[in-house]
CSV table of C-alpha atoms in Angstrom, one decimal:
chain,number,residue,atom,x,y,z
A,1056,MET,CA,0.0,0.0,0.0
A,1057,LEU,CA,2.8,2.4,0.8
A,1058,GLN,CA,4.5,1.7,-2.5
A,1059,LEU,CA,1.3,2.5,-4.4
A,1060,CYS,CA,1.0,5.9,-2.6
A,1061,ILE,CA,4.7,6.7,-3.5
A,1062,LEU,CA,4.1,5.8,-7.1
A,1063,THR,CA,0.9,7.9,-7.3
A,1064,LEU,CA,2.9,10.9,-5.9
A,1065,GLY,CA,5.7,10.5,-8.3
A,1066,LEU,CA,3.2,10.6,-11.3
A,1067,LEU,CA,1.4,13.8,-10.2
A,1068,PRO,CA,3.7,16.2,-12.0
A,1069,TRP,CA,2.9,14.5,-15.3
A,1070,ILE,CA,-0.9,14.4,-15.1
A,1071,PRO,CA,-2.5,17.4,-16.8
A,1072,ALA,CA,-4.5,19.6,-14.6
A,1073,SER,CA,-7.6,19.4,-17.0
A,1074,LEU,CA,-8.1,17.3,-20.1
A,1075,CYS,CA,-8.1,18.8,-23.6
A,1076,VAL,CA,-6.9,22.2,-22.5
A,1077,VAL,CA,-4.7,22.4,-25.6
A,1078,LYS,CA,-6.5,21.3,-28.8
A,1079,THR,CA,-5.7,20.5,-32.5
A,1080,GLU,CA,-6.7,18.0,-35.2
A,1081,GLU,CA,-6.0,14.3,-34.5
A,1082,GLU,CA,-4.5,13.7,-37.9
A,1083,PHE,CA,-2.9,15.6,-40.9
A,1084,LYS,CA,-2.1,14.3,-44.3
A,1085,VAL,CA,0.3,16.0,-46.7
A,1086,LEU,CA,2.0,15.3,-49.9
A,1087,GLU,CA,5.8,14.8,-49.8
A,1088,GLY,CA,7.8,18.0,-50.6
A,1089,LEU,CA,5.0,20.3,-49.5
A,1090,SER,CA,4.5,22.4,-46.4
A,1091,LEU,CA,2.1,21.9,-43.6
A,1092,THR,CA,0.6,24.4,-41.0
A,1093,ILE,CA,-0.8,23.1,-37.7
A,1094,PRO,CA,-2.9,25.3,-35.4
A,1095,CYS,CA,-2.8,24.6,-31.6
A,1096,HIS,CA,-5.5,26.3,-29.5
A,1097,TYR,CA,-5.2,27.0,-25.7
A,1098,GLU,CA,-6.9,28.5,-22.7
A,1099,PRO,CA,-6.7,32.3,-22.0
A,1100,GLN,CA,-4.7,31.7,-18.8
A,1101,TYR,CA,-1.8,30.4,-20.9
A,1102,ALA,CA,-1.5,33.6,-23.1
A,1103,SER,CA,2.0,34.5,-21.6
A,1104,HIS,CA,3.3,30.9,-21.3
A,1105,VAL,CA,6.0,29.4,-23.6
A,1106,LYS,CA,4.6,27.1,-26.3
A,1107,TYR,CA,6.5,24.3,-28.0
A,1108,TRP,CA,6.3,21.7,-30.8
A,1109,CYS,CA,8.1,18.4,-30.4
A,1110,GLN,CA,8.2,15.0,-32.2
A,1111,GLY,CA,7.4,11.9,-30.2
A,1112,ARG,CA,4.6,9.8,-28.7
A,1113,THR,CA,5.3,10.6,-25.1
A,1114,LYS,CA,6.4,13.8,-23.3
A,1115,GLU,CA,9.4,12.2,-21.7
A,1116,PHE,CA,10.8,11.0,-25.1
A,1117,CYS,CA,9.7,14.0,-27.2
A,1118,THR,CA,12.3,15.8,-29.5
A,1119,THR,CA,11.7,19.6,-29.3
A,1120,LEU,CA,11.6,21.1,-32.8
A,1121,ALA,CA,10.4,24.6,-32.1
A,1122,ARG,CA,9.7,27.0,-29.1
A,1123,THR,CA,8.2,30.4,-28.9
A,1124,ASP,CA,11.2,31.6,-26.9
A,1125,ASP,CA,13.6,30.2,-29.6
A,1126,THR,CA,12.8,30.7,-33.3
A,1127,SER,CA,16.1,29.7,-34.8
A,1128,SER,CA,14.9,26.6,-36.7
A,1129,ASP,CA,14.7,26.9,-40.5
A,1130,LYS,CA,12.6,23.8,-41.3
A,1131,VAL,CA,10.0,24.3,-38.5
A,1132,SER,CA,8.6,27.7,-37.4
A,1133,ILE,CA,6.3,28.6,-34.6
A,1134,PHE,CA,4.2,31.7,-34.1
A,1135,ASP,CA,1.9,32.6,-31.0
A,1136,ASP,CA,-1.1,34.8,-31.2
A,1137,PRO,CA,-2.3,35.5,-27.7
A,1138,ALA,CA,-5.3,37.6,-28.9
A,1139,GLN,CA,-6.7,34.5,-30.7
A,1140,GLN,CA,-5.4,32.1,-28.1
A,1141,VAL,CA,-3.7,30.0,-30.8
A,1142,PHE,CA,-0.1,29.2,-31.9
A,1143,THR,CA,0.7,27.8,-35.2
A,1144,VAL,CA,3.5,25.5,-36.3
A,1145,THR,CA,4.7,25.3,-40.0
A,1146,MET,CA,6.7,22.4,-41.3
A,1147,LYS,CA,8.4,22.9,-44.7
A,1148,ASN,CA,9.5,20.5,-47.5
A,1149,LEU,CA,8.2,17.4,-45.7
A,1150,LYS,CA,9.7,14.0,-46.3
A,1151,GLU,CA,8.4,10.5,-45.9
A,1152,GLY,CA,10.6,10.2,-42.7
A,1153,ASP,CA,8.8,13.1,-41.2
A,1154,SER,CA,5.6,11.0,-40.7
A,1155,GLY,CA,4.8,10.3,-37.1
A,1156,TRP,CA,3.3,11.7,-33.8
A,1157,TYR,CA,3.8,15.2,-32.6
A,1158,ILE,CA,2.9,17.2,-29.5
A,1159,CYS,CA,1.5,20.8,-29.2
A,1160,GLY,CA,2.6,21.8,-25.7
A,1161,VAL,CA,2.2,24.7,-23.2
A,1162,GLU,CA,5.0,24.9,-20.6
A,1163,ILE,CA,3.7,25.3,-17.1
A,1164,GLY,CA,7.1,25.6,-15.2
A,1165,ASP,CA,5.7,24.1,-12.0
A,1166,MET,CA,7.2,20.8,-10.4
A,1167,TRP,CA,3.7,19.9,-9.1
A,1168,LYS,CA,1.9,20.4,-12.4
A,1169,ALA,CA,2.7,18.9,-15.8
A,1170,ASP,CA,2.7,20.7,-19.1
A,1171,ASP,CA,-0.6,21.0,-20.9
A,1172,ILE,CA,-0.2,19.0,-24.2
A,1173,THR,CA,-2.2,17.4,-27.0
A,1174,PHE,CA,-1.1,14.9,-29.7
A,1175,THR,CA,-1.5,14.8,-33.5
A,1176,ASN,CA,-0.4,12.3,-36.2
A,1177,ILE,CA,1.2,13.6,-39.4
A,1178,LYS,CA,1.3,11.4,-42.5
A,1179,VAL,CA,3.5,12.3,-45.4
A,1180,ILE,CA,2.3,10.5,-48.5
A,1181,HIS,CA,3.1,10.1,-52.2
A,1182,GLY,CA,0.5,10.9,-54.9
A,1183,MET,CA,-1.7,13.8,-55.7
A,1184,SER,CA,-4.5,16.0,-54.3
A,1185,VAL,CA,-6.4,19.1,-55.3
A,1186,LEU,CA,-7.4,22.2,-53.5
A,1187,HIS,CA,-10.9,21.9,-54.7
A,1188,SER,CA,-12.5,18.7,-56.0
A,1189,SER,CA,-15.3,20.6,-57.6
A,1190,VAL,CA,-15.3,24.0,-59.4
A,1191,SER,CA,-18.0,25.9,-61.3
A,1192,GLY,CA,-18.1,29.0,-63.5
A,1193,GLU,CA,-20.6,30.9,-65.7
A,1194,GLU,CA,-20.8,30.3,-69.4
A,1195,GLY,CA,-18.2,32.4,-71.2
A,1196,SER,CA,-16.0,32.9,-68.1
A,1197,SER,CA,-13.0,31.1,-66.8
A,1198,VAL,CA,-12.1,28.7,-63.9
A,1199,THR,CA,-8.9,27.5,-62.4
A,1200,VAL,CA,-8.1,24.1,-61.0
A,1201,GLU,CA,-5.0,23.6,-58.8
A,1202,CYS,CA,-3.5,20.1,-58.7
A,1203,LEU,CA,-0.9,19.2,-56.1
A,1204,TYR,CA,1.7,16.3,-56.4
A,1205,SER,CA,4.4,14.8,-54.1
A,1206,GLU,CA,8.1,15.4,-54.5
A,1207,ARG,CA,8.9,12.4,-56.5
A,1208,TYR,CA,6.6,13.5,-59.4
A,1209,ARG,CA,8.2,17.0,-59.8
A,1210,GLU,CA,9.8,16.0,-63.1
A,1211,SER,CA,7.0,13.9,-64.4
A,1212,GLU,CA,4.8,15.0,-67.2
A,1213,LYS,CA,1.5,16.5,-66.2
A,1214,LYS,CA,-1.8,15.8,-67.9
A,1215,TRP,CA,-5.3,17.2,-68.0
A,1216,CYS,CA,-7.8,14.7,-69.4
A,1217,ARG,CA,-11.6,14.3,-69.7
A,1218,SER,CA,-12.6,11.4,-67.7
A,1219,GLY,CA,-13.2,8.3,-69.9
A,1220,ASP,CA,-11.6,9.8,-72.9
A,1221,TRP,CA,-7.8,9.4,-73.0
A,1222,SER,CA,-7.5,10.9,-76.4
A,1223,SER,CA,-8.6,14.3,-74.9
A,1224,CYS,CA,-5.5,14.5,-72.7
A,1225,LEU,CA,-3.4,17.6,-72.8
A,1226,LEU,CA,0.3,17.4,-71.8
A,1227,THR,CA,2.6,20.0,-70.4
A,1228,GLY,CA,5.7,18.8,-72.3
A,1229,SER,CA,9.3,19.4,-71.4
A,1230,GLU,CA,8.6,23.1,-70.8
A,1231,GLY,CA,6.1,22.4,-68.2
A,1232,SER,CA,3.3,24.3,-69.9
A,1233,TYR,CA,0.6,24.0,-72.5
A,1234,GLU,CA,-1.9,26.6,-73.9
A,1235,ASP,CA,-4.6,26.9,-76.6
A,1236,THR,CA,-7.7,28.9,-77.1
A,1237,SER,CA,-9.7,27.1,-74.3
A,1238,VAL,CA,-7.1,25.6,-71.9
A,1239,ALA,CA,-3.9,26.8,-70.3
A,1240,ILE,CA,-1.7,24.5,-68.1
A,1241,SER,CA,1.3,25.7,-66.0
A,1242,ASP,CA,3.6,23.6,-63.8
A,1243,ASP,CA,5.7,25.3,-61.2
A,1244,ARG,CA,7.9,22.3,-60.7
A,1245,THR,CA,7.7,22.7,-56.9
A,1246,GLY,CA,4.6,20.6,-56.1
A,1247,ALA,CA,1.6,22.1,-58.0
A,1248,PHE,CA,0.3,22.7,-61.5
A,1249,THR,CA,-2.7,24.7,-62.5
A,1250,ILE,CA,-5.2,24.4,-65.3
A,1251,THR,CA,-7.2,27.4,-66.4
A,1252,LEU,CA,-10.4,26.6,-68.5
A,1253,LYS,CA,-11.1,29.6,-70.7
A,1254,LYS,CA,-14.4,30.8,-72.4
A,1255,LEU,CA,-16.4,28.0,-70.8
A,1256,GLN,CA,-19.2,26.5,-72.7
A,1257,MET,CA,-22.2,24.4,-71.5
A,1258,ARG,CA,-20.5,21.2,-73.0
A,1259,ASP,CA,-17.5,21.6,-70.8
A,1260,THR,CA,-19.5,20.3,-67.8
A,1261,GLY,CA,-18.1,17.0,-66.6
A,1262,TRP,CA,-15.4,15.0,-64.8
A,1263,TYR,CA,-11.8,15.6,-65.5
A,1264,LEU,CA,-8.5,14.1,-64.3
A,1265,CYS,CA,-5.3,15.8,-63.0
A,1266,SER,CA,-2.4,13.3,-63.8
A,1267,ALA,CA,1.2,13.2,-62.7
A,1268,GLY,CA,3.3,10.1,-63.6
A,1269,GLN,CA,1.0,7.2,-62.6
A,1270,GLN,CA,-1.0,9.3,-60.1
A,1271,GLN,CA,-4.3,10.9,-61.0
A,1272,ILE,CA,-7.2,12.6,-59.1
A,1273,ALA,CA,-10.7,13.5,-60.3
A,1274,VAL,CA,-12.1,17.0,-60.5
A,1275,HIS,CA,-15.7,18.0,-61.4
A,1276,VAL,CA,-16.3,21.1,-63.6
A,1277,GLN,CA,-19.8,22.7,-63.5
A,1278,VAL,CA,-20.7,25.3,-66.1
A,1279,THR,CA,-23.8,27.4,-65.4
A,1280,PRO,CA,-25.8,29.3,-68.0
A,1281,GLN,CA,-24.9,33.0,-68.5
A,1282,ALA,CA,-27.2,35.3,-66.6
A,1283,THR,CA,-29.6,37.2,-68.9
A,1284,THR,CA,-29.5,40.9,-68.9
A,1285,ALA,CA,-32.6,42.5,-67.4
A,1286,VAL,CA,-34.5,44.4,-70.1
A,1287,SER,CA,-35.3,47.9,-68.9
A,1288,MET,CA,-38.8,49.0,-69.7
A,1289,THR,CA,-39.3,52.6,-70.6
A,1290,PHE,CA,-42.6,54.3,-70.5
A,1291,PRO,CA,-43.6,57.5,-72.6
A,1292,PRO,CA,-43.7,60.6,-70.4
A,1293,ALA,CA,-47.0,61.5,-69.0
A,1294,PRO,CA,-48.8,64.2,-71.1
A,1295,GLN,CA,-48.6,67.6,-69.6
A,1296,GLN,CA,-51.8,69.2,-68.4
A,1297,SER,CA,-53.0,72.0,-70.7
A,1298,VAL,CA,-55.7,74.6,-70.3
A,1299,VAL,CA,-58.2,74.8,-73.1
A,1300,TYR,CA,-59.4,78.3,-74.0
A,1301,LEU,CA,-62.9,78.3,-75.3
A,1302,PRO,CA,-63.9,81.1,-77.8
A,1303,PRO,CA,-66.2,83.8,-76.5
A,1304,PRO,CA,-70.0,83.4,-77.2
A,1305,LYS,CA,-70.9,84.8,-80.5
A,1306,ALA,CA,-73.0,88.1,-80.3
A,1307,ILE,CA,-76.5,87.9,-81.7
A,1308,THR,CA,-76.9,90.2,-84.7
A,1309,LYS,CA,-79.6,90.9,-87.2
A,1310,ASP,CA,-77.9,88.6,-89.6
A,1311,SER,CA,-77.7,85.7,-87.1
A,1312,TRP,CA,-81.2,86.1,-86.0
A,1313,SER,CA,-82.5,86.0,-89.6
A,1314,SER,CA,-80.3,83.0,-90.3
A,1315,ASP,CA,-82.0,81.1,-87.4
A,1316,GLY,CA,-85.5,82.5,-88.1
A,1317,HIS,CA,-86.7,79.3,-89.6
A,1318,MET,CA,-86.2,77.5,-86.2
A,1319,LEU,CA,-87.9,80.2,-84.1
A,1320,GLU,CA,-91.2,80.5,-86.1
A,1321,PRO,CA,-92.7,77.2,-85.1
A,1322,ILE,CA,-91.8,77.8,-81.4
A,1323,LEU,CA,-93.5,81.2,-81.4
A,1324,VAL,CA,-96.7,79.7,-83.1
A,1325,CYS,CA,-97.0,77.0,-80.5
A,1326,SER,CA,-96.5,79.4,-77.7
A,1327,SER,CA,-99.2,81.7,-79.0
A,1328,LEU,CA,-101.7,78.9,-79.4
A,1329,MET,CA,-101.1,77.6,-75.9
A,1330,LEU,CA,-101.6,81.1,-74.4
A,1331,LEU,CA,-105.0,81.5,-76.2
A,1332,VAL,CA,-106.3,78.2,-75.0
A,1333,GLY,CA,-105.3,79.1,-71.5
A,1334,LEU,CA,-107.1,82.4,-71.6
A,1335,ALA,CA,-110.3,80.8,-73.0
A,1336,ILE,CA,-110.4,78.3,-70.1
A,1337,LEU,CA,-109.8,80.9,-67.5
A,1338,GLY,CA,-112.6,83.1,-69.0
A,1339,ARG,CA,-115.2,80.3,-69.0
A,1340,LYS,CA,-114.5,79.6,-65.3
A,1341,LEU,CA,-114.9,83.2,-64.3
A,1342,TRP,CA,-118.2,83.5,-66.2
A,1343,LYS,CA,-119.6,80.4,-64.4
A,1344,LEU,CA,-118.7,81.8,-61.0
A,1345,HIS,CA,-120.4,85.2,-61.8
A,1346,LYS,CA,-123.7,83.5,-62.9
A,1347,VAL,CA,-123.9,81.2,-59.7
A,1348,ASP,CA,-123.0,83.8,-57.1
A,1349,PRO,CA,-126.5,85.7,-57.0
A,1350,VAL,CA,-128.4,82.5,-56.5
A,1351,LEU,CA,-126.2,81.6,-53.6
A,1352,ARG,CA,-126.7,85.0,-52.0
A,1353,GLN,CA,-130.6,84.6,-52.3
A,1354,VAL,CA,-130.4,81.0,-50.6
A,1355,LYS,CA,-128.4,82.5,-47.7
A,1356,ASP,CA,-131.0,85.3,-47.3
A,1357,ILE,CA,-133.9,82.9,-47.0
A,1358,LYS,CA,-132.0,80.8,-44.3
A,1359,ALA,CA,-131.4,84.0,-42.4
A,1360,ARG,CA,-135.3,84.8,-42.4
A,1361,PHE,CA,-136.2,81.3,-41.1
A,1362,ASN,CA,-133.8,81.8,-38.4
A,1363,GLU,CA,-135.8,84.9,-37.3
A,1364,TYR,CA,-138.8,82.8,-36.4
A,1365,PRO,CA,-137.7,80.4,-33.7
A,1366,GLY,CA,-141.3,79.8,-32.5
A,1367,ASP,CA,-143.7,76.9,-33.1
A,1368,VAL,CA,-144.6,75.5,-36.4
A,1369,GLY,CA,-148.0,77.2,-36.4
A,1370,ASP,CA,-146.3,80.6,-36.8
A,1371,LEU,CA,-145.1,79.5,-40.2
A,1372,GLN,CA,-148.7,79.9,-41.6
A,1373,SER,CA,-148.3,83.6,-41.5
A,1374,ALA,CA,-144.9,83.4,-43.1
A,1375,THR,CA,-144.4,84.3,-46.7
A,1376,VAL,CA,-143.4,81.5,-49.0
A,1377,VAL,CA,-140.9,82.4,-51.5
A,1378,PHE,CA,-140.3,80.3,-54.7
A,1379,ILE,CA,-137.3,81.0,-56.7
A,1380,ASN,CA,-137.3,80.2,-60.4
A,1381,LYS,CA,-133.8,79.5,-61.4
A,1382,ASP,CA,-134.5,80.6,-65.0
A,1383,SER,CA,-136.5,83.8,-64.3
A,1384,GLN,CA,-135.3,84.6,-60.8
A,1385,ASP,CA,-138.8,85.9,-60.0
A,1386,VAL,CA,-140.1,85.7,-56.4
A,1387,TYR,CA,-143.7,84.5,-55.6
């Protein structure tokens, strides 16, 4: 039991205070002869600490390649950015022997606390790769494909072929370049060659192959229809408002009256006839009223006389009886 406690105390300095405090990708793949940049992220409390990059599977047997307090290495460089809480490591001209495990580390400087570290595996491979496996462009425009190759293919002839049609292959030749009206190929002889497709047409859509030596990798090219130009519609200007001036009324003269006399004559005749008829009707009504009024006055007088004798019926025997003849108007 005592030996177990001593062993535990001996391992404490090498146990990280918290897991995954420093982070990076678990694996990186890169073509031989190219460069690789690895980002290592850390916590804010380590902004002022020394960072390092070393090769090895364990901290005890790790070979330091770069430190932020010593930047003298040519093949490996390290840069710390405390504001972004990340330090980056760049390895140049990688060889197959550079494959293996590496450590991103933050130096703690405390005997009771181990450095905060994380591991990553780098694989240096032979062959080819592309920056983008699919590219697209509008009809009539241009697109560029960048194909990467490993060191052993630097002197190999590079090809650009339509997939499934080997007779369509275009070769760079001894000068490392090729160009015609639709395609341009350029090899920098350091690990990449570029293909530029010019004046794209819809029939250029399809799969292609980047080839170096016996290695090849597929790329898809998509051509989209050219955007149609919007037709601007113009409308005629709105008519301006105008004031219409009417001519003054024509004065009535003797000549104009005589010229229009044939229209006024019927109107005057009709008006005269209507006036005569009206006067005749009015005269007849007045004559009838004058003839009836005396008879009505005589009837009223008789009623008044009867009212003067309010006595018995016998008194009526001495009363004078008056007979009115409507035609002669004589009294009896």
